[in-house]
Coordinates of C-alpha atoms and ligand atoms in Angstrom, one line a residue:
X1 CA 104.0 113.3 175.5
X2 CA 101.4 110.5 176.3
X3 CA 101.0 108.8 173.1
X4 CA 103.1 107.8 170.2
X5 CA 102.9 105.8 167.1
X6 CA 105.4 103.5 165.8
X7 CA 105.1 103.5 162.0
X8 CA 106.8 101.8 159.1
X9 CA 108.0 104.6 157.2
X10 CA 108.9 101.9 154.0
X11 CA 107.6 98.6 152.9
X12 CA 107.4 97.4 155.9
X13 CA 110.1 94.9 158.4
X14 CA 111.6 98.6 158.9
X15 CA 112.2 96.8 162.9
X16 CA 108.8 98.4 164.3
X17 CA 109.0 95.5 166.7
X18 CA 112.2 95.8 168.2
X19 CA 111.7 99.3 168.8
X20 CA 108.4 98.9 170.2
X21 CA 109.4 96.3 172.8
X22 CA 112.3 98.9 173.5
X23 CA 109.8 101.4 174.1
X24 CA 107.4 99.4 176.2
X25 CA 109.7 99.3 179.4
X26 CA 108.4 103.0 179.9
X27 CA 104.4 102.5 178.6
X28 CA 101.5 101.3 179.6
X29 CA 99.9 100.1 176.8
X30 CA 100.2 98.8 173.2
X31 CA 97.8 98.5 170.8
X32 CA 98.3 97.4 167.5
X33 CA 95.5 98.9 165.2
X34 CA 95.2 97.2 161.5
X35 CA 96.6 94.6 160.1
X36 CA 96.9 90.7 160.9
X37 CA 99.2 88.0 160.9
X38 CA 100.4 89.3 157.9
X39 CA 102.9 91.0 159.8
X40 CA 106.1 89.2 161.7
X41 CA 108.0 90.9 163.9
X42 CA 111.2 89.9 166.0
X43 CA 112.3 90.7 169.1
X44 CA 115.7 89.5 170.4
X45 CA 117.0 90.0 174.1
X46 CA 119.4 87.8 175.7
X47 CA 119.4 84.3 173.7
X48 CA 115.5 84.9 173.5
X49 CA 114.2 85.3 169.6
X50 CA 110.4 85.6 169.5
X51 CA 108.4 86.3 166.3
X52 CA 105.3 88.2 166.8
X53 CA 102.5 88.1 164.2
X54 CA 99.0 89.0 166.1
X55 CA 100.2 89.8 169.7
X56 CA 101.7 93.4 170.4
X57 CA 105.2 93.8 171.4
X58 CA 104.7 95.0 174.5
X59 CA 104.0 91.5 175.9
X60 CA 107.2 90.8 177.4
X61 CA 106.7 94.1 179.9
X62 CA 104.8 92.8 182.4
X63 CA 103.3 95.8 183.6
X64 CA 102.4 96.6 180.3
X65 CA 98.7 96.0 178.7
X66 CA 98.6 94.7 174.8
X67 CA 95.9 95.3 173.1
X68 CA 94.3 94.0 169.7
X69 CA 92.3 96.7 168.3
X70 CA 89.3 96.7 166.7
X71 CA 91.0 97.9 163.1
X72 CA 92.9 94.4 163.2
X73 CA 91.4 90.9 161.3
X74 CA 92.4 88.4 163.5
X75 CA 92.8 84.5 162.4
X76 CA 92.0 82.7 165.6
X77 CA 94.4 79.7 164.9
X78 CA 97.0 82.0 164.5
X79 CA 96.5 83.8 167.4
X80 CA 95.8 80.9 169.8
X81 CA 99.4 79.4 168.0
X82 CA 100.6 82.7 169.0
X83 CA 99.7 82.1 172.4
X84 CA 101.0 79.0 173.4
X85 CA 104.8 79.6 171.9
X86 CA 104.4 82.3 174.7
X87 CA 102.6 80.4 177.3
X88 CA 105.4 78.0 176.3
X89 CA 107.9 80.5 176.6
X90 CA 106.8 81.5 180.0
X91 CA 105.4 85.1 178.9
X92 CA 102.5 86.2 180.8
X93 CA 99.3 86.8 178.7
X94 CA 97.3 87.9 181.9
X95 CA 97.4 91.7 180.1
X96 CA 96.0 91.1 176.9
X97 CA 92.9 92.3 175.4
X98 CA 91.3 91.6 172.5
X99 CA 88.6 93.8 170.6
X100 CA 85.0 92.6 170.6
X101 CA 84.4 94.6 167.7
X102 CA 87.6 93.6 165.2
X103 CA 87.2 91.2 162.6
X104 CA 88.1 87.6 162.3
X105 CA 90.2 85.6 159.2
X106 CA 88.5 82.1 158.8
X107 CA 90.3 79.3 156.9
X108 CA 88.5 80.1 153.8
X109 CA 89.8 83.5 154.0
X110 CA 92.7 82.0 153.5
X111 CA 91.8 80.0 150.5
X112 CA 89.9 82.9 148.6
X113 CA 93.5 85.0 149.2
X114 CA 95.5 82.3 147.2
X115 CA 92.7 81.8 144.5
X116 CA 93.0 85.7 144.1
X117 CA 96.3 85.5 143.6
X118 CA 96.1 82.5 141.0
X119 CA 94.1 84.5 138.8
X120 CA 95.7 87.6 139.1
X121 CA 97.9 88.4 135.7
X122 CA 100.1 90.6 137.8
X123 CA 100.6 89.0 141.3
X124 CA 100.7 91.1 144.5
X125 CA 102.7 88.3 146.4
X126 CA 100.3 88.5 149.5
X127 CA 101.5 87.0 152.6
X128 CA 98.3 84.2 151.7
X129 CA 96.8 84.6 155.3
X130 CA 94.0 85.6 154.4
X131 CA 94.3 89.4 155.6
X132 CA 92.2 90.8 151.7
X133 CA 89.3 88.2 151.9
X134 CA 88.8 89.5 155.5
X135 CA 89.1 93.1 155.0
X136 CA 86.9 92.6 151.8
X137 CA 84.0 90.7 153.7
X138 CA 84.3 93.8 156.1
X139 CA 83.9 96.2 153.5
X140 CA 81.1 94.3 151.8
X141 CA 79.4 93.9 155.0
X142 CA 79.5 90.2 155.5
X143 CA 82.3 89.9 158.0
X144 CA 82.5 88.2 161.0
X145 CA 83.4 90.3 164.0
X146 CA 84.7 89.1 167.4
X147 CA 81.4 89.3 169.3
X148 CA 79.8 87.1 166.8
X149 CA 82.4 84.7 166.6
X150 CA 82.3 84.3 170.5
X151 CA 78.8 84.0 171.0
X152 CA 77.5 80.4 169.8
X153 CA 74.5 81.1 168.0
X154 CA 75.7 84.1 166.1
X155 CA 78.8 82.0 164.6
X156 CA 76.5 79.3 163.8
X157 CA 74.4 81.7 161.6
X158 CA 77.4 83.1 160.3
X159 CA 78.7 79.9 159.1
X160 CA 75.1 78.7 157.7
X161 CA 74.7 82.1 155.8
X162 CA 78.3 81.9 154.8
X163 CA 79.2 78.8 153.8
X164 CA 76.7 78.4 150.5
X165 CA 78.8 81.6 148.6
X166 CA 82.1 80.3 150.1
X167 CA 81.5 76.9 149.1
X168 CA 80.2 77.4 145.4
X169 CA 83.4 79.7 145.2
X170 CA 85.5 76.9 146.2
X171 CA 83.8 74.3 144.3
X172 CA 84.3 76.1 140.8
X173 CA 87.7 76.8 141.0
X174 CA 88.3 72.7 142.6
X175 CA 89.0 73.6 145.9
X176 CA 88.2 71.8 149.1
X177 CA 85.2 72.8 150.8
X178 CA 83.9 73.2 154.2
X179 CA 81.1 72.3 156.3
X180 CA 79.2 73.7 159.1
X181 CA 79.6 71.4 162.2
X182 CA 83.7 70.9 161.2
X183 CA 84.2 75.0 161.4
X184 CA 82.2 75.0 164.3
X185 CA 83.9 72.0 166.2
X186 CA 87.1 73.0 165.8
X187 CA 86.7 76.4 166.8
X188 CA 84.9 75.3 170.3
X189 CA 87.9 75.5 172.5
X190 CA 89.5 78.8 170.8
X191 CA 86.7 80.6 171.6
X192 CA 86.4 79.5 175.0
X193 CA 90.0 80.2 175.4
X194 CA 89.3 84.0 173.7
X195 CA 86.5 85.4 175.3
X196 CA 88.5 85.5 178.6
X197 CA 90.7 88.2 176.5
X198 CA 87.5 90.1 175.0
X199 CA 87.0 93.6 175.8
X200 CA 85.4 96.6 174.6
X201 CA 89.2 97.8 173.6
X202 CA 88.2 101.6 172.7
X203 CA 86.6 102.0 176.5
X204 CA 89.6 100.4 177.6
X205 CA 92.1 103.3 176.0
X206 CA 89.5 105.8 176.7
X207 CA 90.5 105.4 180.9
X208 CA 93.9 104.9 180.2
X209 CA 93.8 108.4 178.4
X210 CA 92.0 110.0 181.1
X211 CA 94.7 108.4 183.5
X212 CA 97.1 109.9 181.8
X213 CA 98.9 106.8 180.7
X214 CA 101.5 106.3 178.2
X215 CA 100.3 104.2 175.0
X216 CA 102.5 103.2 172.3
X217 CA 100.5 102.1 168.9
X218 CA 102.6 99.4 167.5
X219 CA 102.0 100.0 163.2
X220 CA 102.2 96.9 161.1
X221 CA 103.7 97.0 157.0
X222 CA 104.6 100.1 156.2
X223 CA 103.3 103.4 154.6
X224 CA 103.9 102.7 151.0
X225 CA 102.1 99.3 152.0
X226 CA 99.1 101.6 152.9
X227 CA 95.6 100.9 150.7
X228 CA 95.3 104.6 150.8
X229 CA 99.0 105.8 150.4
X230 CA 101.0 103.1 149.0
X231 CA 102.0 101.7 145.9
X232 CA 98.5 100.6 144.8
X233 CA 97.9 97.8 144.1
X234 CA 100.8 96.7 145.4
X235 CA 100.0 96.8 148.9
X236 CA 97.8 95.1 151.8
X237 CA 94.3 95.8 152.5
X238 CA 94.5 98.0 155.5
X239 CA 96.5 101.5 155.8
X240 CA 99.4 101.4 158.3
X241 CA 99.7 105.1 158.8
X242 CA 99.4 107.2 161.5
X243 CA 96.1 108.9 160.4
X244 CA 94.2 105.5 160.4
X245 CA 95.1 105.3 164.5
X246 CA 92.3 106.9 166.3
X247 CA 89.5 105.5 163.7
X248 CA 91.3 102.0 164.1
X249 CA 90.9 101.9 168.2
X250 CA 88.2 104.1 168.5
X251 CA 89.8 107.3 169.7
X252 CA 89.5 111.1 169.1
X253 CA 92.4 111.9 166.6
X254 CA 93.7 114.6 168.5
X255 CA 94.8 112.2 171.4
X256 CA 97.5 110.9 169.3
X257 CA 100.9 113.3 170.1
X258 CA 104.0 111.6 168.6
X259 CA 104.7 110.0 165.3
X260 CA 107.9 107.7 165.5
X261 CA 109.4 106.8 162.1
X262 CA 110.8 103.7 161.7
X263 CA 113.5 103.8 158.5
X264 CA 115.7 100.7 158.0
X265 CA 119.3 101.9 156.8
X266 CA 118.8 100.9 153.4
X267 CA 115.3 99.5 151.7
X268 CA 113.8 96.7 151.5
X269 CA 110.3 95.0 150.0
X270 CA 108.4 91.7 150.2
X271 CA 106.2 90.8 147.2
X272 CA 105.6 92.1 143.9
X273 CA 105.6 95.9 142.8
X274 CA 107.7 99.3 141.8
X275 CA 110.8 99.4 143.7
X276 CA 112.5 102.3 142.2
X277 CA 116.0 101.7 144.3
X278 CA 116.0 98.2 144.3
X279 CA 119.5 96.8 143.4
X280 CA 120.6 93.1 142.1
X281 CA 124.1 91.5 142.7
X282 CA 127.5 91.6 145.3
X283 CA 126.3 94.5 147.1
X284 CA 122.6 93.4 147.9
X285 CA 123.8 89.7 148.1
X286 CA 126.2 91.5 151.3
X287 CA 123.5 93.8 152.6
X288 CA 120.6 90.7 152.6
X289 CA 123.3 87.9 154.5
X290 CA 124.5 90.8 156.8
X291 CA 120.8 92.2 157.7
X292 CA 119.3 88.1 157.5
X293 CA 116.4 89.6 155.0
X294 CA 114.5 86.8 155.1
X295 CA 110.2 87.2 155.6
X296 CA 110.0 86.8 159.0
X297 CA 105.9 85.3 158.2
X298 CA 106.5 84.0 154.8
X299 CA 110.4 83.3 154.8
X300 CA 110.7 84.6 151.0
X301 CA 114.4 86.7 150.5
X302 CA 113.4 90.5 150.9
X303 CA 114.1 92.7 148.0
X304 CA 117.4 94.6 149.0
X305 CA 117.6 98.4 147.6
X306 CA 119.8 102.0 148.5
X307 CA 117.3 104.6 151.3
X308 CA 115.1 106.5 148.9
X309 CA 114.8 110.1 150.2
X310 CA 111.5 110.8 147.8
X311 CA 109.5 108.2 149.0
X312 CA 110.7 109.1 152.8
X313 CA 109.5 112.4 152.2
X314 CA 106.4 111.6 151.3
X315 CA 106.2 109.0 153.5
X316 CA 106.6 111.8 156.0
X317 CA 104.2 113.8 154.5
X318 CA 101.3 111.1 155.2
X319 CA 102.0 110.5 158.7
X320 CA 104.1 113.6 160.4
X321 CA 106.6 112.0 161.4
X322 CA 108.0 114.1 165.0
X323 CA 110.8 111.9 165.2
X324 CA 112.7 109.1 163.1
X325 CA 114.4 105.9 164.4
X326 CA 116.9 104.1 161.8
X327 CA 117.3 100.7 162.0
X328 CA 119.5 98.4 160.7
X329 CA 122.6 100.4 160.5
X330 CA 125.6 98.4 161.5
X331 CA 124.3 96.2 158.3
X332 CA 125.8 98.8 155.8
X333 CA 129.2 98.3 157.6
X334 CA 131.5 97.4 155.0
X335 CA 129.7 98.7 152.0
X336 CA 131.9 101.3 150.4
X337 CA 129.8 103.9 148.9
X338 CA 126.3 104.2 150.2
X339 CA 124.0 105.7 148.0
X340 CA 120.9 107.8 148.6
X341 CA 118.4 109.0 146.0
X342 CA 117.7 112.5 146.1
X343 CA 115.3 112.5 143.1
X344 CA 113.8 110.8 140.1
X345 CA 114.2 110.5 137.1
X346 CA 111.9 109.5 134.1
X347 CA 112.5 110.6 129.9
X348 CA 115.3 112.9 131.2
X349 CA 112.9 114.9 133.4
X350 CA 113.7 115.5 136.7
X351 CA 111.2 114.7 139.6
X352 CA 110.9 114.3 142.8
X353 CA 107.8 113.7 144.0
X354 CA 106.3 110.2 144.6
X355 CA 103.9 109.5 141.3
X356 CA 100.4 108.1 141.9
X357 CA 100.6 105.6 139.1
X358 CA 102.2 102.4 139.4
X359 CA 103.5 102.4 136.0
X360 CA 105.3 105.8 136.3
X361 CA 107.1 104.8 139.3
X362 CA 108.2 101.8 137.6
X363 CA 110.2 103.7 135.1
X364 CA 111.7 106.3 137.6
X365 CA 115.1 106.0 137.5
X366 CA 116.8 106.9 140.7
X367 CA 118.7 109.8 141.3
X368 CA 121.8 108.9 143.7
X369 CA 124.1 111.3 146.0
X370 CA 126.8 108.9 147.3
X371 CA 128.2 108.9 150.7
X372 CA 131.4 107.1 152.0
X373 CA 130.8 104.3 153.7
X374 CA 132.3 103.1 156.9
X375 CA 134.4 99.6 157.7
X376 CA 133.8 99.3 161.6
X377 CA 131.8 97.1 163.3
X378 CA 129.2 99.2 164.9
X379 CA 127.1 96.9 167.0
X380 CA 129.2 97.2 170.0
X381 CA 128.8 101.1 169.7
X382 CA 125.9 102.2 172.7
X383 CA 126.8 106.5 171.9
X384 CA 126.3 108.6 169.0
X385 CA 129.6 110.1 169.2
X386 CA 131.4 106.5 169.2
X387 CA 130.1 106.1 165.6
X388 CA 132.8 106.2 163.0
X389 CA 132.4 110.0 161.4
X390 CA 130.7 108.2 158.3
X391 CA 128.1 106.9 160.0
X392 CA 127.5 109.7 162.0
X393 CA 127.4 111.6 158.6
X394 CA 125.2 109.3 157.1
X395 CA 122.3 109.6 160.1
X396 CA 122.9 113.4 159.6
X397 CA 122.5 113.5 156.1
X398 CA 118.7 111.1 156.2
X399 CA 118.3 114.0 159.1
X400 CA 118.9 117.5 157.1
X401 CA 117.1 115.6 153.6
X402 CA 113.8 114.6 155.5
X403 CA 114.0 117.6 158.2
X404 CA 113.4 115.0 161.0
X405 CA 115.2 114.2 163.4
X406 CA 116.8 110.8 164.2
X407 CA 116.3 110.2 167.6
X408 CA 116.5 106.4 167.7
X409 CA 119.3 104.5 166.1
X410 CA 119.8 100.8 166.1
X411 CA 122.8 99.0 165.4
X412 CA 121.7 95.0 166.3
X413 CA 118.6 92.9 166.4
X414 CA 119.1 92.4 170.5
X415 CA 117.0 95.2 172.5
X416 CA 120.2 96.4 173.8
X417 CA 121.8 97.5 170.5
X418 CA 119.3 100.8 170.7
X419 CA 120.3 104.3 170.8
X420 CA 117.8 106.8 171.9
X421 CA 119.0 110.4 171.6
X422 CA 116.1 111.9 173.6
X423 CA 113.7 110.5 176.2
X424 CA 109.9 109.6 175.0
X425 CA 107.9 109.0 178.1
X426 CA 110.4 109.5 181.5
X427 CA 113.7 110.7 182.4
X428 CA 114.6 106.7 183.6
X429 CA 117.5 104.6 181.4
X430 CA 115.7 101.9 179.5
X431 CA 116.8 98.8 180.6
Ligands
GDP1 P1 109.2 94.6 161.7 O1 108.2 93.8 160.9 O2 109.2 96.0 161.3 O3 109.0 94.4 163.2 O4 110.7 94.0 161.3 P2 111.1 92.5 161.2 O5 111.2 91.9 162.5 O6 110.2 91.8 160.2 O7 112.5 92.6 160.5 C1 113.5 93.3 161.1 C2 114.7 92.4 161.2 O8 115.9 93.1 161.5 C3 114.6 91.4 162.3 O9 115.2 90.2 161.9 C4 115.3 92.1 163.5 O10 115.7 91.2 164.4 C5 116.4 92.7 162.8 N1 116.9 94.0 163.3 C6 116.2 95.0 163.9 N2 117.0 96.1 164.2 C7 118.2 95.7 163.8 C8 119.5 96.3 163.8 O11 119.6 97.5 164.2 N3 120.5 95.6 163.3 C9 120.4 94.4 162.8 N4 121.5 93.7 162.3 N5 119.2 93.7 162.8 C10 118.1 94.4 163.3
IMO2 P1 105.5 93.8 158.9 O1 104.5 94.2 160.0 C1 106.6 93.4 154.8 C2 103.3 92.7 151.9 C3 103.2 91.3 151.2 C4 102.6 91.7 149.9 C5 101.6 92.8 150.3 C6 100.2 92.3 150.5 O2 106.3 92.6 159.4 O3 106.3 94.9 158.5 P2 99.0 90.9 152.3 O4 99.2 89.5 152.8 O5 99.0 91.9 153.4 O6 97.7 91.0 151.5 O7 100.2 91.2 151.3 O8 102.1 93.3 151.5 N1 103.3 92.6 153.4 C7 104.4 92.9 154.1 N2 105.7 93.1 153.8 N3 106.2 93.4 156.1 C8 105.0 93.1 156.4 O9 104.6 93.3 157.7 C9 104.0 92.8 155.5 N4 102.7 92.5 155.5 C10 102.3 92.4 154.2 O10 104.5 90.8 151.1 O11 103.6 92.3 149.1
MG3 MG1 108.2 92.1 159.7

């Protein structure tokens, strides 16, 4: 198995980057493929915390080549932020690539997100980076791509053709407005800085491919976050799943091998929408200290709620999931009962498969099989047979109910609290 995709199987924050940067000791590439700085994910080893927003996971293997695929909108601030916390940090950046050919967030973007929002009457709680503007310009085929952006006259144009619609915008609604020369000045030295990462990313994965390499695809959100899949209109503006891979980086779809399900231990959401397991009070108080669900990007309290089995399953269903890894689990130590729901429930009929509309799924009422919990502290525990026998019930149970099996588990934020139950690239011990 050459390649494998690490994919939110929830709402996203399911711990995609912790097990990516796990997995990258043994690859030679990650690519992350959609999304922007919309996404935050941590990775702890040692005393060492990073948050990662643009950059792939994989930067802290040196051997290992991070890409930024063309399916990703990149804010350029963001991203040369990004860059010196880890120039700071001492992390190499010598390995990263960036896609001529993916789109770019300007700070307007960012402005016309938030003005959505305002006059939305039912708010998606976007992350406000400007991730929907971007994807929207894309679509509408006025978006600025990274080629352009690089190359001084074509930016220039962009801005002079641009600016007119995004000004008038801004100027009805009493926002600030931009001008020509300031965007362009103040981009000068990212650029510069940029184009020494540019490449044509798809040729780039193309000879690792025909090397035989192993690549890791490093998902951002999650599936029910998907534009396609998800909880529409609840959701971002890209699709996290599996499927949108190879059209993402530019590769034939049957290169991709291995779908890696990430599943946090319970469920959790950011933002507005259906959340048919969500629960309020001691429990979720517990669950949201224990787990520190707090945005990594935004810093807003996630939405705490018991593992729903219907929307795994269908989260499986979208992306083929060949193996699962839950995260998160030492966090339900202490909880008594932990509940699963096994169905839904709406007007006393008995469902359970994931509804299209947004308003049926916000009156499905969850249907809960209750497992005994376990007291232990787990994060010491490196073995899957040194789990207490509720635990190890609990993994089996997720197991048999999606028919997927749980080769990862995690049981702490650091690197080292990861249990891998069967080897993905090489025989050799991750280290
Ligand atoms: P991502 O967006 O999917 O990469 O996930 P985030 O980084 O946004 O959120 C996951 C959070 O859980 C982070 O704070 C991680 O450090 C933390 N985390 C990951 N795995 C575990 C685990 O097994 N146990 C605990 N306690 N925390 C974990
Ligand atoms: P990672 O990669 C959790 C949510 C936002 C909002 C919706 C749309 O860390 O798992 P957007 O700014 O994308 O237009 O917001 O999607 N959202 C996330 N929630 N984790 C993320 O990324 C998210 N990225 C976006 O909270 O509800
Ligand atoms: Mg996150």
């Amino acid at each position: 198995m050459k390649t494998l995709a690490v994919i939110g199987a929830q709402w996203g924050d399911e711990g995609k980057g912790k097990i990516t940067d796990y997995l990258a000791s043994q690859a030679d590439m990650v690519v992350r493929f959609q999304g922007g700085n919309n996404a935050g994910h941590t990775i702890v080893f040692g005393d060492q915390k990073f948050a990662l927003h643009l950059i792939p996971s994989g930067i802290f293997r040196h051997n290992t080549s991070n890409i930024l695929a063309q399916g990703m909108v990149i804010d350029p601030l963001a991203l040369n932020e990004e860059m010196d916390m880890l120039n700071d940090a001492g992390v190499p950046l010598t390995n990263l690539f960036i896609s001529d050919r993916a789109h770019i967030i300007m700070p307007f973007h960012k402005d016309l997100d938030k003005l959505l929002e305002e006059r939305r009457p039912q708010k998606v709680g976007t992350t406000g980076r400007g991730i929907g503007p971007a994807y929207m310009d894309k679509a509408a085929r006025t978006g600025l791509r990274v080629c352009t952006f690089i190359d001084s006259v074509g930016f220039k144009n962009y801005l002079e053709t641009m600016l007119p619609f995004i000004n008038d915008a801004l100027k009805k609604a009493a926002k600030n407005t931009y001008k020509v020369q300031e965007l362009f000045d103040l981009f000068k030295p990212i650029r510069n800085r940029l184009s020494n990462h540019l490449a044509d990313t798809s040729s780039v994965i193309h000879d690792a491919l025909k090397k035989n390499e192993r690549i890791l695809f490093e998902g951002a959100q999650g599936t029910m976050l998907c534009l396609d899949h998800g909880t529409y209109p609840f959701v971002t503006s890209s699709s996290p799943a599996a499927s949108s891979i190879p059209l993402n980086v530019g590769m034939p779809a049957r290169n991709l091998t291995s779908v890696l399900g990430i599943v946090k231990a319970y469920t959790t959401r950011v933002g507005s929408g259906a959340f048919p397991t969500e629960i309020t009070g001691e429990t979720a108080d517990a669950i949201a200290t224990k787990g520190h669900e707090f945005g990594t990007t935004t810093g807003r309290r996630r939405r705490i709620g018991w593992l729903d089995i219907v929307q795994l399953r269908y989260a499986h269903r979208i992306n083929g999931f060949t193996d699962l890894a839950v995260t998160l689990l030492d966090v339900l130590g202490g909880v008594d009962a932990i509940k699963l729901c096994v169905a839904y429930e709406v007007d006393g009929e008995r469902f359970e498969r994931f509804p299209a509309d947004h308003e049926t799924l916000k009156h499905c009422k969850p249907v809960y099989e209750t497992l005994p919990g376990f007291t232990e502290d787990i994060t010491d525990v490196r073995n899957f047979d040194d789990l207490p026998e509720n635990a190890q019930n609990y993994l089996n149970t997720i197991e048999r109910l999606i028919g997927v099996p749980v080769s990862i588990f995690s049981v702490g934020p650091d690197r080292r609290a990861t249990i891998i139950r069967k080897s993905f690239f090489t025989e050799e011990e991750i280290s």
